[in-house]
Amino acid sequence: MESIQIHDKHFVPFINRDKISRYIEFMANQIAEDIGPDEVPIFIGILNGSFMFAADFVRNYPHDCHITFVKMASYDGVNSTGKIKHLVGINEDLTGKTVVILEDIIDTGNTLAEIYEIFRDKKVKKLMIATLFFKPDVFRKELHIDCIGKSIEDKFIVGYGLDYDGLGRNLPDIYQLKL
Ligand code: IMP
Ligand code: MG
């Protein structure tokens, strides 16, 4: 892996695809153990960032499951705006279902708070949160996260679904902003 440039910024290799696969395999098995083979969960990927993660996650899930996506956005450039701009909703009836949110990364937790808010009145049986990456140093919420792939330092990353101003989502590996 080599350093890359996206728009005006330089990024250095941070987490390669093999490591990402291992985190996801571990997560899928952990969630499967929590849920058990008899319950059929609905995985909900948060677009756009989690599309790759969600695809790889369900490929590793060893039992029956549903997968769907919602769209929210709270991020603009390299700084979290703290504002949720939009949500493209779910059509499925979630009443009595075990729902597992799949997030690419949890940073300030603003998006996660919004997710908890949205799912509060959906009468789900159980709501679980699984995130591939987590930045513990900036997380400011008292909200439960069920499954974390990898905790990372507070530096901006791109690749594997994550973008910097629209670019970088297609990179199979993760790169970190060079300061
Ligand atoms: P939060 O609401 O601050 O937790 O931010 C959540 C969303 O911001 C994530 O789902 C990402 O889309 C985006 N985000 C947060 N940190 C990064 C990063 O380091 N790189 C790219 N996107 C990020
Ligand atoms: Mg996201």
Short mmCIF file of N, CA and C and ligand atoms in Angstrom, two decimals:
data_model
loop_
_atom_site.label_atom_id
_atom_site.label_comp_id
_atom_site.label_asym_id
_atom_site.label_seq_id
_atom_site.Cartn_x
_atom_site.Cartn_y
_atom_site.Cartn_z
N MET A 1 0.84 -1.20 0.00
CA MET A 1 0.00 0.00 0.00
C MET A 1 0.87 1.25 0.00
N GLU A 2 0.48 2.19 -0.82
CA GLU A 2 1.24 3.44 -0.91
C GLU A 2 0.40 4.63 -0.50
N SER A 3 1.06 5.73 -0.17
CA SER A 3 0.34 6.95 0.18
C SER A 3 -0.47 7.44 -1.02
N ILE A 4 -1.57 8.11 -0.74
CA ILE A 4 -2.43 8.58 -1.82
C ILE A 4 -2.83 10.04 -1.58
N GLN A 5 -3.31 10.67 -2.63
CA GLN A 5 -3.85 12.02 -2.50
C GLN A 5 -5.30 12.01 -2.95
N ILE A 6 -6.17 12.64 -2.16
CA ILE A 6 -7.57 12.83 -2.55
C ILE A 6 -7.88 14.31 -2.40
N HIS A 7 -8.35 14.94 -3.47
CA HIS A 7 -8.50 16.38 -3.50
C HIS A 7 -7.18 17.02 -3.05
N ASP A 8 -7.23 17.82 -1.99
CA ASP A 8 -6.05 18.55 -1.52
C ASP A 8 -5.27 17.81 -0.44
N LYS A 9 -5.75 16.65 0.00
CA LYS A 9 -5.15 16.02 1.18
C LYS A 9 -4.37 14.74 0.87
N HIS A 10 -3.38 14.50 1.72
CA HIS A 10 -2.56 13.29 1.59
C HIS A 10 -2.93 12.29 2.67
N PHE A 11 -2.97 11.05 2.28
CA PHE A 11 -3.35 9.97 3.20
C PHE A 11 -2.30 8.87 3.16
N VAL A 12 -2.07 8.27 4.33
CA VAL A 12 -1.10 7.17 4.42
C VAL A 12 -1.83 5.86 4.72
N PRO A 13 -1.26 4.73 4.27
CA PRO A 13 -1.88 3.43 4.52
C PRO A 13 -2.10 3.22 6.01
N PHE A 14 -3.24 2.66 6.37
CA PHE A 14 -3.56 2.52 7.79
C PHE A 14 -4.01 1.09 8.15
N ILE A 15 -5.04 0.58 7.49
CA ILE A 15 -5.51 -0.78 7.78
C ILE A 15 -5.76 -1.50 6.46
N ASN A 16 -5.06 -2.60 6.24
CA ASN A 16 -5.21 -3.28 4.95
C ASN A 16 -6.44 -4.19 4.90
N ARG A 17 -6.78 -4.62 3.69
CA ARG A 17 -8.02 -5.37 3.45
C ARG A 17 -8.09 -6.68 4.24
N ASP A 18 -6.93 -7.33 4.44
CA ASP A 18 -6.94 -8.60 5.20
C ASP A 18 -7.34 -8.37 6.64
N LYS A 19 -6.82 -7.30 7.20
CA LYS A 19 -7.19 -6.98 8.59
C LYS A 19 -8.67 -6.62 8.68
N ILE A 20 -9.15 -5.84 7.72
CA ILE A 20 -10.57 -5.47 7.71
C ILE A 20 -11.42 -6.74 7.67
N SER A 21 -11.05 -7.69 6.81
CA SER A 21 -11.80 -8.96 6.72
C SER A 21 -11.84 -9.68 8.05
N ARG A 22 -10.71 -9.67 8.74
CA ARG A 22 -10.66 -10.37 10.03
C ARG A 22 -11.56 -9.70 11.06
N TYR A 23 -11.57 -8.37 11.08
CA TYR A 23 -12.46 -7.67 12.02
C TYR A 23 -13.92 -8.04 11.74
N ILE A 24 -14.26 -8.08 10.46
CA ILE A 24 -15.65 -8.32 10.07
C ILE A 24 -16.08 -9.76 10.36
N GLU A 25 -15.19 -10.69 10.10
CA GLU A 25 -15.47 -12.10 10.40
C GLU A 25 -15.74 -12.26 11.90
N PHE A 26 -14.91 -11.62 12.68
CA PHE A 26 -15.05 -11.66 14.13
C PHE A 26 -16.39 -11.05 14.56
N MET A 27 -16.73 -9.91 13.97
CA MET A 27 -17.98 -9.21 14.32
C MET A 27 -19.20 -10.07 13.97
N ALA A 28 -19.20 -10.64 12.77
CA ALA A 28 -20.35 -11.44 12.31
C ALA A 28 -20.57 -12.63 13.24
N ASN A 29 -19.46 -13.24 13.66
CA ASN A 29 -19.58 -14.38 14.56
C ASN A 29 -20.04 -13.97 15.94
N GLN A 30 -19.57 -12.82 16.39
CA GLN A 30 -20.00 -12.33 17.71
C GLN A 30 -21.49 -12.02 17.72
N ILE A 31 -21.96 -11.34 16.69
CA ILE A 31 -23.39 -11.00 16.59
C ILE A 31 -24.22 -12.29 16.46
N ALA A 32 -23.73 -13.23 15.68
CA ALA A 32 -24.44 -14.51 15.50
C ALA A 32 -24.57 -15.24 16.83
N GLU A 33 -23.53 -15.19 17.62
CA GLU A 33 -23.58 -15.85 18.94
C GLU A 33 -24.57 -15.15 19.85
N ASP A 34 -24.58 -13.82 19.81
CA ASP A 34 -25.52 -13.05 20.63
C ASP A 34 -26.97 -13.34 20.25
N ILE A 35 -27.22 -13.41 18.97
CA ILE A 35 -28.59 -13.54 18.47
C ILE A 35 -29.06 -15.00 18.47
N GLY A 36 -28.16 -15.90 18.15
CA GLY A 36 -28.51 -17.31 18.10
C GLY A 36 -29.06 -17.71 16.74
N PRO A 37 -29.09 -19.01 16.44
CA PRO A 37 -29.46 -19.49 15.11
C PRO A 37 -30.95 -19.41 14.79
N ASP A 38 -31.80 -19.28 15.81
CA ASP A 38 -33.24 -19.36 15.58
C ASP A 38 -33.89 -18.03 15.26
N GLU A 39 -33.26 -16.94 15.72
CA GLU A 39 -33.80 -15.61 15.48
C GLU A 39 -33.27 -15.12 14.12
N VAL A 40 -34.17 -14.61 13.28
CA VAL A 40 -33.72 -14.09 11.98
C VAL A 40 -33.66 -12.56 12.06
N PRO A 41 -32.45 -12.00 12.19
CA PRO A 41 -32.32 -10.55 12.37
C PRO A 41 -32.49 -9.77 11.07
N ILE A 42 -32.81 -8.49 11.22
CA ILE A 42 -32.77 -7.56 10.09
C ILE A 42 -31.55 -6.67 10.27
N PHE A 43 -30.60 -6.80 9.37
CA PHE A 43 -29.44 -5.90 9.39
C PHE A 43 -29.79 -4.65 8.59
N ILE A 44 -29.48 -3.50 9.17
CA ILE A 44 -29.74 -2.23 8.48
C ILE A 44 -28.44 -1.47 8.31
N GLY A 45 -27.98 -1.39 7.09
CA GLY A 45 -26.75 -0.65 6.79
C GLY A 45 -27.06 0.83 6.65
N ILE A 46 -26.22 1.67 7.23
CA ILE A 46 -26.40 3.12 7.12
C ILE A 46 -25.57 3.60 5.92
N LEU A 47 -26.30 4.05 4.89
CA LEU A 47 -25.64 4.52 3.66
C LEU A 47 -25.10 5.94 3.84
N ASN A 48 -24.10 6.37 3.04
CA ASN A 48 -23.47 5.53 2.03
C ASN A 48 -22.32 4.69 2.63
N GLY A 49 -21.77 5.20 3.72
CA GLY A 49 -20.51 4.66 4.23
C GLY A 49 -20.45 3.17 4.48
N SER A 50 -21.59 2.55 4.85
CA SER A 50 -21.50 1.16 5.29
C SER A 50 -21.81 0.15 4.19
N PHE A 51 -21.90 0.59 2.94
CA PHE A 51 -22.31 -0.37 1.91
C PHE A 51 -21.35 -1.55 1.75
N MET A 52 -20.06 -1.27 1.82
CA MET A 52 -19.08 -2.36 1.66
C MET A 52 -19.03 -3.24 2.89
N PHE A 53 -19.02 -2.57 4.03
CA PHE A 53 -19.00 -3.29 5.30
C PHE A 53 -20.22 -4.20 5.43
N ALA A 54 -21.41 -3.66 5.11
CA ALA A 54 -22.65 -4.44 5.23
C ALA A 54 -22.60 -5.66 4.32
N ALA A 55 -22.09 -5.47 3.09
CA ALA A 55 -22.00 -6.57 2.13
C ALA A 55 -21.09 -7.67 2.67
N ASP A 56 -19.93 -7.29 3.18
CA ASP A 56 -19.00 -8.28 3.71
C ASP A 56 -19.50 -8.88 5.02
N PHE A 57 -20.18 -8.08 5.81
CA PHE A 57 -20.72 -8.57 7.08
C PHE A 57 -21.73 -9.70 6.84
N VAL A 58 -22.71 -9.47 5.97
CA VAL A 58 -23.73 -10.50 5.76
C VAL A 58 -23.16 -11.75 5.08
N ARG A 59 -22.11 -11.57 4.30
CA ARG A 59 -21.44 -12.73 3.69
C ARG A 59 -20.82 -13.62 4.76
N ASN A 60 -20.48 -13.01 5.89
CA ASN A 60 -19.89 -13.77 7.00
C ASN A 60 -20.92 -14.22 8.02
N TYR A 61 -22.17 -13.77 7.87
CA TYR A 61 -23.18 -14.14 8.87
C TYR A 61 -23.63 -15.58 8.60
N PRO A 62 -23.51 -16.44 9.62
CA PRO A 62 -23.71 -17.87 9.37
C PRO A 62 -25.16 -18.37 9.37
N HIS A 63 -26.14 -17.51 9.67
CA HIS A 63 -27.54 -17.95 9.72
C HIS A 63 -28.41 -17.09 8.81
N ASP A 64 -29.70 -17.42 8.74
CA ASP A 64 -30.64 -16.63 7.94
C ASP A 64 -30.69 -15.19 8.44
N CYS A 65 -30.82 -14.25 7.54
CA CYS A 65 -30.93 -12.84 7.92
C CYS A 65 -31.53 -12.02 6.79
N HIS A 66 -32.04 -10.84 7.15
CA HIS A 66 -32.48 -9.86 6.15
C HIS A 66 -31.44 -8.74 6.13
N ILE A 67 -31.37 -8.06 4.99
CA ILE A 67 -30.50 -6.89 4.90
C ILE A 67 -31.22 -5.77 4.17
N THR A 68 -31.18 -4.58 4.75
CA THR A 68 -31.76 -3.42 4.11
C THR A 68 -30.89 -2.20 4.45
N PHE A 69 -31.20 -1.07 3.85
CA PHE A 69 -30.36 0.12 4.05
C PHE A 69 -31.19 1.37 4.32
N VAL A 70 -30.65 2.27 5.11
CA VAL A 70 -31.24 3.61 5.24
C VAL A 70 -30.14 4.62 4.94
N LYS A 71 -30.58 5.80 4.57
CA LYS A 71 -29.60 6.81 4.24
C LYS A 71 -29.71 7.99 5.20
N MET A 72 -28.60 8.34 5.80
CA MET A 72 -28.52 9.52 6.65
C MET A 72 -27.19 10.19 6.31
N ALA A 73 -27.08 11.46 6.62
CA ALA A 73 -25.79 12.11 6.43
C ALA A 73 -25.57 13.16 7.50
N SER A 74 -24.42 13.13 8.15
CA SER A 74 -24.13 14.11 9.19
C SER A 74 -22.74 14.67 9.00
N TYR A 75 -22.16 14.37 7.88
CA TYR A 75 -20.74 14.67 7.74
C TYR A 75 -20.44 15.43 6.48
N ASP A 76 -19.63 16.42 6.57
CA ASP A 76 -19.30 17.27 5.44
C ASP A 76 -17.80 17.53 5.51
N GLY A 77 -17.04 17.08 4.54
CA GLY A 77 -15.59 17.28 4.60
C GLY A 77 -14.98 16.49 5.74
N VAL A 78 -14.03 17.07 6.46
CA VAL A 78 -13.35 16.33 7.52
C VAL A 78 -13.86 16.67 8.92
N ASN A 79 -14.83 17.57 9.04
CA ASN A 79 -15.36 17.90 10.36
C ASN A 79 -16.82 17.51 10.49
N SER A 80 -17.16 16.87 11.62
CA SER A 80 -18.54 16.48 11.85
C SER A 80 -19.36 17.74 12.08
N THR A 81 -20.44 17.91 11.33
CA THR A 81 -21.27 19.11 11.48
C THR A 81 -22.24 18.94 12.64
N GLY A 82 -22.44 17.69 13.05
CA GLY A 82 -23.37 17.43 14.14
C GLY A 82 -24.83 17.52 13.71
N LYS A 83 -25.06 17.74 12.43
CA LYS A 83 -26.43 17.86 11.93
C LYS A 83 -26.79 16.67 11.06
N ILE A 84 -27.94 16.09 11.29
CA ILE A 84 -28.41 15.03 10.41
C ILE A 84 -29.18 15.71 9.28
N LYS A 85 -28.74 15.51 8.08
CA LYS A 85 -29.37 16.21 6.95
C LYS A 85 -30.58 15.50 6.41
N HIS A 86 -30.47 14.22 6.20
CA HIS A 86 -31.64 13.53 5.67
C HIS A 86 -31.64 12.04 5.99
N LEU A 87 -32.78 11.45 5.80
CA LEU A 87 -32.95 10.02 6.05
C LEU A 87 -33.90 9.46 5.01
N VAL A 88 -33.46 8.44 4.32
CA VAL A 88 -34.36 7.72 3.42
C VAL A 88 -34.79 6.48 4.17
N GLY A 89 -36.08 6.42 4.45
CA GLY A 89 -36.60 5.49 5.46
C GLY A 89 -36.72 4.04 5.07
N ILE A 90 -37.20 3.31 6.03
CA ILE A 90 -37.36 1.86 5.90
C ILE A 90 -38.82 1.56 5.60
N ASN A 91 -39.05 0.62 4.73
CA ASN A 91 -40.42 0.24 4.41
C ASN A 91 -40.86 -1.01 5.16
N GLU A 92 -39.90 -1.79 5.57
CA GLU A 92 -40.21 -3.02 6.30
C GLU A 92 -40.89 -2.74 7.64
N ASP A 93 -41.77 -3.64 8.06
CA ASP A 93 -42.35 -3.54 9.39
C ASP A 93 -41.35 -4.18 10.38
N LEU A 94 -40.89 -3.38 11.33
CA LEU A 94 -39.85 -3.87 12.24
C LEU A 94 -40.43 -4.34 13.58
N THR A 95 -41.73 -4.29 13.71
CA THR A 95 -42.37 -4.68 14.97
C THR A 95 -41.97 -6.09 15.38
N GLY A 96 -41.46 -6.20 16.60
CA GLY A 96 -41.11 -7.51 17.14
C GLY A 96 -39.85 -8.13 16.55
N LYS A 97 -39.13 -7.35 15.72
CA LYS A 97 -37.94 -7.90 15.06
C LYS A 97 -36.65 -7.54 15.81
N THR A 98 -35.66 -8.38 15.61
CA THR A 98 -34.31 -8.07 16.10
C THR A 98 -33.59 -7.30 15.01
N VAL A 99 -33.28 -6.05 15.33
CA VAL A 99 -32.68 -5.15 14.33
C VAL A 99 -31.22 -4.88 14.71
N VAL A 100 -30.35 -5.04 13.75
CA VAL A 100 -28.93 -4.74 13.99
C VAL A 100 -28.48 -3.66 13.01
N ILE A 101 -28.11 -2.51 13.56
CA ILE A 101 -27.61 -1.40 12.75
C ILE A 101 -26.15 -1.65 12.39
N LEU A 102 -25.83 -1.50 11.12
CA LEU A 102 -24.45 -1.64 10.68
C LEU A 102 -23.91 -0.27 10.27
N GLU A 103 -22.97 0.22 11.05
CA GLU A 103 -22.37 1.54 10.78
C GLU A 103 -20.92 1.36 10.34
N ASP A 104 -20.49 2.24 9.46
CA ASP A 104 -19.09 2.22 9.03
C ASP A 104 -18.18 2.69 10.16
N ILE A 105 -18.57 3.83 10.77
CA ILE A 105 -17.73 4.42 11.80
C ILE A 105 -18.59 5.24 12.75
N ILE A 106 -18.29 5.17 14.03
CA ILE A 106 -18.95 6.05 15.01
C ILE A 106 -17.90 7.00 15.54
N ASP A 107 -18.19 8.28 15.33
CA ASP A 107 -17.24 9.35 15.64
C ASP A 107 -17.77 10.10 16.87
N THR A 108 -18.51 11.19 16.69
CA THR A 108 -19.07 11.93 17.83
C THR A 108 -20.24 11.18 18.47
N GLY A 109 -20.89 10.33 17.67
CA GLY A 109 -22.07 9.62 18.17
C GLY A 109 -23.37 10.32 17.83
N ASN A 110 -23.29 11.46 17.13
CA ASN A 110 -24.51 12.19 16.76
C ASN A 110 -25.43 11.34 15.88
N THR A 111 -24.85 10.67 14.92
CA THR A 111 -25.65 9.81 14.04
C THR A 111 -26.27 8.68 14.84
N LEU A 112 -25.48 8.11 15.73
CA LEU A 112 -25.98 7.01 16.56
C LEU A 112 -27.16 7.47 17.43
N ALA A 113 -27.06 8.68 17.98
CA ALA A 113 -28.15 9.23 18.80
C ALA A 113 -29.42 9.36 17.97
N GLU A 114 -29.25 9.81 16.74
CA GLU A 114 -30.38 9.96 15.82
C GLU A 114 -30.99 8.59 15.50
N ILE A 115 -30.14 7.61 15.33
CA ILE A 115 -30.61 6.25 15.05
C ILE A 115 -31.44 5.73 16.22
N TYR A 116 -30.94 5.90 17.44
CA TYR A 116 -31.68 5.47 18.63
C TYR A 116 -33.04 6.16 18.69
N GLU A 117 -33.03 7.47 18.36
CA GLU A 117 -34.25 8.26 18.37
C GLU A 117 -35.27 7.71 17.36
N ILE A 118 -34.81 7.46 16.16
CA ILE A 118 -35.69 6.96 15.09
C ILE A 118 -36.27 5.59 15.42
N PHE A 119 -35.47 4.73 16.03
CA PHE A 119 -35.92 3.37 16.28
C PHE A 119 -36.66 3.20 17.59
N ARG A 120 -36.73 4.29 18.38
CA ARG A 120 -37.38 4.23 19.68
C ARG A 120 -38.85 3.81 19.59
N ASP A 121 -39.58 4.38 18.63
CA ASP A 121 -41.02 4.06 18.55
C ASP A 121 -41.34 2.98 17.52
N LYS A 122 -40.34 2.26 17.08
CA LYS A 122 -40.60 1.22 16.08
C LYS A 122 -40.98 -0.12 16.68
N LYS A 123 -41.05 -0.20 18.00
CA LYS A 123 -41.47 -1.43 18.69
C LYS A 123 -40.66 -2.66 18.27
N VAL A 124 -39.36 -2.45 18.09
CA VAL A 124 -38.52 -3.60 17.76
C VAL A 124 -38.34 -4.46 19.01
N LYS A 125 -38.05 -5.73 18.79
CA LYS A 125 -37.82 -6.63 19.92
C LYS A 125 -36.49 -6.28 20.58
N LYS A 126 -35.50 -6.04 19.72
CA LYS A 126 -34.16 -5.74 20.21
C LYS A 126 -33.44 -4.89 19.18
N LEU A 127 -32.74 -3.85 19.65
CA LEU A 127 -31.93 -3.02 18.75
C LEU A 127 -30.47 -3.17 19.13
N MET A 128 -29.69 -3.58 18.16
CA MET A 128 -28.25 -3.72 18.42
C MET A 128 -27.48 -2.82 17.45
N ILE A 129 -26.30 -2.39 17.90
CA ILE A 129 -25.47 -1.52 17.08
C ILE A 129 -24.11 -2.20 16.85
N ALA A 130 -23.75 -2.32 15.58
CA ALA A 130 -22.43 -2.85 15.25
C ALA A 130 -21.72 -1.84 14.36
N THR A 131 -20.53 -1.46 14.74
CA THR A 131 -19.77 -0.49 13.93
C THR A 131 -18.39 -1.03 13.62
N LEU A 132 -17.97 -0.86 12.38
CA LEU A 132 -16.66 -1.36 11.99
C LEU A 132 -15.55 -0.58 12.69
N PHE A 133 -15.68 0.75 12.71
CA PHE A 133 -14.68 1.58 13.39
C PHE A 133 -15.33 2.47 14.44
N PHE A 134 -14.55 2.79 15.45
CA PHE A 134 -15.04 3.61 16.57
C PHE A 134 -13.90 4.50 17.03
N LYS A 135 -14.25 5.80 17.23
CA LYS A 135 -13.25 6.75 17.75
C LYS A 135 -13.60 7.10 19.19
N PRO A 136 -13.06 6.37 20.16
CA PRO A 136 -13.46 6.55 21.56
C PRO A 136 -13.14 7.94 22.11
N ASP A 137 -12.12 8.58 21.59
CA ASP A 137 -11.70 9.89 22.12
C ASP A 137 -12.67 11.03 21.82
N VAL A 138 -13.50 10.85 20.78
CA VAL A 138 -14.44 11.91 20.42
C VAL A 138 -15.89 11.57 20.72
N PHE A 139 -16.13 10.31 21.08
CA PHE A 139 -17.49 9.85 21.35
C PHE A 139 -18.00 10.55 22.62
N ARG A 140 -19.13 11.28 22.49
CA ARG A 140 -19.61 12.09 23.61
C ARG A 140 -20.96 11.64 24.13
N LYS A 141 -21.37 10.43 23.83
CA LYS A 141 -22.72 9.98 24.20
C LYS A 141 -22.68 8.84 25.20
N GLU A 142 -23.78 8.73 25.93
CA GLU A 142 -23.94 7.59 26.84
C GLU A 142 -24.81 6.55 26.14
N LEU A 143 -24.40 6.13 24.98
CA LEU A 143 -25.21 5.19 24.20
C LEU A 143 -24.46 3.88 24.04
N HIS A 144 -25.23 2.80 24.11
CA HIS A 144 -24.61 1.49 24.05
C HIS A 144 -24.23 1.10 22.62
N ILE A 145 -23.05 0.54 22.47
CA ILE A 145 -22.60 -0.03 21.19
C ILE A 145 -22.32 -1.51 21.45
N ASP A 146 -23.01 -2.38 20.71
CA ASP A 146 -22.92 -3.82 20.99
C ASP A 146 -21.66 -4.47 20.44
N CYS A 147 -21.20 -3.97 19.31
CA CYS A 147 -20.08 -4.66 18.66
C CYS A 147 -19.21 -3.67 17.90
N ILE A 148 -17.91 -3.67 18.21
CA ILE A 148 -16.96 -2.75 17.57
C ILE A 148 -15.88 -3.58 16.87
N GLY A 149 -15.67 -3.28 15.58
CA GLY A 149 -14.61 -3.98 14.85
C GLY A 149 -13.25 -3.56 15.32
N LYS A 150 -13.02 -2.23 15.32
CA LYS A 150 -11.71 -1.72 15.71
C LYS A 150 -11.83 -0.28 16.22
N SER A 151 -11.31 -0.03 17.41
CA SER A 151 -11.24 1.34 17.93
C SER A 151 -9.99 2.00 17.38
N ILE A 152 -10.15 3.23 16.93
CA ILE A 152 -9.02 3.94 16.31
C ILE A 152 -8.85 5.33 16.92
N GLU A 153 -7.69 5.90 16.70
CA GLU A 153 -7.44 7.26 17.21
C GLU A 153 -8.26 8.27 16.42
N ASP A 154 -8.35 9.49 16.96
CA ASP A 154 -9.16 10.53 16.33
C ASP A 154 -8.43 11.17 15.16
N LYS A 155 -8.33 10.42 14.07
CA LYS A 155 -7.77 10.96 12.83
C LYS A 155 -8.70 10.55 11.71
N PHE A 156 -8.86 11.42 10.74
CA PHE A 156 -9.77 11.16 9.64
C PHE A 156 -9.27 10.02 8.76
N ILE A 157 -10.16 9.11 8.41
CA ILE A 157 -9.80 7.97 7.55
C ILE A 157 -10.68 7.92 6.30
N VAL A 158 -10.16 7.31 5.25
CA VAL A 158 -10.93 7.07 4.02
C VAL A 158 -10.71 5.64 3.55
N GLY A 159 -11.62 5.20 2.67
CA GLY A 159 -11.50 3.88 2.06
C GLY A 159 -12.54 2.93 2.61
N TYR A 160 -12.73 1.83 1.89
CA TYR A 160 -13.67 0.80 2.31
C TYR A 160 -15.05 1.40 2.66
N GLY A 161 -15.53 2.25 1.77
CA GLY A 161 -16.85 2.86 1.96
C GLY A 161 -16.81 4.27 2.50
N LEU A 162 -15.74 4.62 3.20
CA LEU A 162 -15.62 5.95 3.80
C LEU A 162 -15.01 6.93 2.80
N ASP A 163 -15.55 8.14 2.76
CA ASP A 163 -15.10 9.10 1.76
C ASP A 163 -14.49 10.35 2.38
N TYR A 164 -13.74 11.05 1.54
CA TYR A 164 -13.37 12.43 1.84
C TYR A 164 -13.96 13.26 0.70
N ASP A 165 -14.95 14.07 1.03
CA ASP A 165 -15.67 14.87 0.02
C ASP A 165 -16.02 14.07 -1.23
N GLY A 166 -16.63 12.92 -1.00
CA GLY A 166 -17.17 12.14 -2.11
C GLY A 166 -16.24 11.14 -2.75
N LEU A 167 -14.94 11.25 -2.47
CA LEU A 167 -13.99 10.32 -3.09
C LEU A 167 -13.38 9.38 -2.05
N GLY A 168 -12.91 8.25 -2.54
CA GLY A 168 -12.20 7.31 -1.69
C GLY A 168 -13.03 6.10 -1.24
N ARG A 169 -14.32 6.13 -1.49
CA ARG A 169 -15.18 5.03 -1.01
C ARG A 169 -14.81 3.69 -1.63
N ASN A 170 -14.30 3.72 -2.85
CA ASN A 170 -14.00 2.49 -3.58
C ASN A 170 -12.68 1.85 -3.20
N LEU A 171 -11.89 2.52 -2.39
CA LEU A 171 -10.60 1.93 -2.01
C LEU A 171 -10.81 0.69 -1.14
N PRO A 172 -10.14 -0.42 -1.46
CA PRO A 172 -10.35 -1.65 -0.69
C PRO A 172 -9.67 -1.62 0.69
N ASP A 173 -8.77 -0.69 0.90
CA ASP A 173 -8.05 -0.58 2.18
C ASP A 173 -8.37 0.76 2.83
N ILE A 174 -7.98 0.90 4.10
CA ILE A 174 -8.22 2.15 4.83
C ILE A 174 -6.94 2.99 4.89
N TYR A 175 -7.11 4.28 4.62
CA TYR A 175 -6.00 5.24 4.67
C TYR A 175 -6.31 6.30 5.72
N GLN A 176 -5.24 6.84 6.30
CA GLN A 176 -5.41 7.85 7.36
C GLN A 176 -4.83 9.19 6.91
N LEU A 177 -5.53 10.25 7.28
CA LEU A 177 -5.08 11.59 6.90
C LEU A 177 -3.69 11.86 7.47
N LYS A 178 -2.83 12.35 6.59
CA LYS A 178 -1.47 12.69 7.00
C LYS A 178 -1.49 14.13 7.46
N LEU A 179 -1.07 14.37 8.70
CA LEU A 179 -1.17 15.74 9.23
C LEU A 179 0.13 16.53 9.03
P1 IMP B 1 -20.79 10.88 13.97
O1 IMP B 1 -22.25 11.25 13.83
O2 IMP B 1 -19.93 12.04 14.36
O3 IMP B 1 -20.57 9.68 14.89
O4 IMP B 1 -20.24 10.53 12.54
C1 IMP B 1 -20.74 9.48 11.87
C2 IMP B 1 -20.55 9.57 10.38
O5 IMP B 1 -19.58 10.54 9.98
C3 IMP B 1 -20.02 8.25 9.88
O6 IMP B 1 -21.07 7.36 9.61
C4 IMP B 1 -19.23 8.65 8.66
O7 IMP B 1 -20.09 8.71 7.54
C5 IMP B 1 -18.72 10.02 8.99
N1 IMP B 1 -17.34 9.96 9.53
C6 IMP B 1 -16.94 10.04 10.81
N2 IMP B 1 -15.61 9.93 10.94
C7 IMP B 1 -15.14 9.76 9.67
C8 IMP B 1 -13.82 9.55 9.13
O8 IMP B 1 -12.78 9.49 9.82
N3 IMP B 1 -13.76 9.40 7.79
C9 IMP B 1 -14.85 9.45 6.96
N4 IMP B 1 -16.10 9.62 7.43
C10 IMP B 1 -16.25 9.78 8.77
MG MG B 2 -21.90 6.78 7.90
#
